[in-house]
Amino acid sequence: MDVPLWFALLCVGVLGVKLIRPPWWLIGVLLLGGFLLADSVLAPVIDTALK
């Protein structure tokens, strides 16, 4: 069964919010920070570190 990555991340995110119940501002900071890091000069370094 092939599941798209975006769908798997969405499911994990929804379960994490329901189970752990972090504050909404923390979720926003993590999403915005990830978005900004993905488009920064550090993106190749992070990509290499994760592989």
PDB file of C-alpha atoms in Angstrom:
ATOM      1  CA  MET A   1       0.000   0.000   0.000  1.00  0.00           C
ATOM      2  CA  ASP A   2       1.498   3.337  -1.062  1.00  0.00           C
ATOM      3  CA  VAL A   3       0.645   6.291   1.155  1.00  0.00           C
ATOM      4  CA  PRO A   4       1.636   9.820   0.090  1.00  0.00           C
ATOM      5  CA  LEU A   5       4.140  11.494   2.403  1.00  0.00           C
ATOM      6  CA  TRP A   6       1.904  14.511   2.994  1.00  0.00           C
ATOM      7  CA  PHE A   7      -0.938  12.241   4.133  1.00  0.00           C
ATOM      8  CA  ALA A   8       1.290  10.275   6.516  1.00  0.00           C
ATOM      9  CA  LEU A   9       2.670  13.497   8.026  1.00  0.00           C
ATOM     10  CA  LEU A  10      -0.834  14.897   8.378  1.00  0.00           C
ATOM     11  CA  CYS A  11      -2.008  11.771  10.237  1.00  0.00           C
ATOM     12  CA  VAL A  12       1.012  11.804  12.564  1.00  0.00           C
ATOM     13  CA  GLY A  13       0.501  15.521  13.203  1.00  0.00           C
ATOM     14  CA  VAL A  14      -3.185  15.140  14.031  1.00  0.00           C
ATOM     15  CA  LEU A  15      -2.498  12.223  16.368  1.00  0.00           C
ATOM     16  CA  GLY A  16       0.336  14.129  18.041  1.00  0.00           C
ATOM     17  CA  VAL A  17      -1.861  17.168  18.649  1.00  0.00           C
ATOM     18  CA  LYS A  18      -4.685  15.012  20.043  1.00  0.00           C
ATOM     19  CA  LEU A  19      -2.457  12.912  22.305  1.00  0.00           C
ATOM     20  CA  ILE A  20       0.184  15.388  23.507  1.00  0.00           C
ATOM     21  CA  ARG A  21      -1.928  18.597  23.328  1.00  0.00           C
ATOM     22  CA  PRO A  22       0.864  21.157  22.790  1.00  0.00           C
ATOM     23  CA  PRO A  23      -0.080  24.866  22.775  1.00  0.00           C
ATOM     24  CA  TRP A  24      -1.168  26.188  19.376  1.00  0.00           C
ATOM     25  CA  TRP A  25       1.572  28.827  19.332  1.00  0.00           C
ATOM     26  CA  LEU A  26       4.193  26.053  19.582  1.00  0.00           C
ATOM     27  CA  ILE A  27       2.675  24.254  16.602  1.00  0.00           C
ATOM     28  CA  GLY A  28       2.745  27.502  14.636  1.00  0.00           C
ATOM     29  CA  VAL A  29       6.372  28.212  15.551  1.00  0.00           C
ATOM     30  CA  LEU A  30       7.447  24.694  14.527  1.00  0.00           C
ATOM     31  CA  LEU A  31       5.598  24.884  11.204  1.00  0.00           C
ATOM     32  CA  LEU A  32       6.896  28.370  10.397  1.00  0.00           C
ATOM     33  CA  GLY A  33      10.420  27.475  11.492  1.00  0.00           C
ATOM     34  CA  GLY A  34      10.441  24.344   9.346  1.00  0.00           C
ATOM     35  CA  PHE A  35       9.126  26.283   6.367  1.00  0.00           C
ATOM     36  CA  LEU A  36      11.763  28.994   6.764  1.00  0.00           C
ATOM     37  CA  LEU A  37      14.606  26.490   7.278  1.00  0.00           C
ATOM     38  CA  ALA A  38      13.587  24.533   4.179  1.00  0.00           C
ATOM     39  CA  ASP A  39      14.021  27.657   2.058  1.00  0.00           C
ATOM     40  CA  SER A  40      17.235  28.922   3.697  1.00  0.00           C
ATOM     41  CA  VAL A  41      20.924  28.506   2.990  1.00  0.00           C
ATOM     42  CA  LEU A  42      20.994  25.792   5.649  1.00  0.00           C
ATOM     43  CA  ALA A  43      18.703  23.523   3.636  1.00  0.00           C
ATOM     44  CA  PRO A  44      21.550  21.558   1.924  1.00  0.00           C
ATOM     45  CA  VAL A  45      23.305  21.078   5.284  1.00  0.00           C
ATOM     46  CA  ILE A  46      20.111  19.814   6.933  1.00  0.00           C
ATOM     47  CA  ASP A  47      19.377  17.567   3.958  1.00  0.00           C
ATOM     48  CA  THR A  48      22.853  16.033   4.149  1.00  0.00           C
ATOM     49  CA  ALA A  49      22.571  15.543   7.914  1.00  0.00           C
ATOM     50  CA  LEU A  50      19.209  13.795   7.608  1.00  0.00           C
ATOM     51  CA  LYS A  51      20.403  11.387   4.916  1.00  0.00           C
TER      52      LYS A  51
END
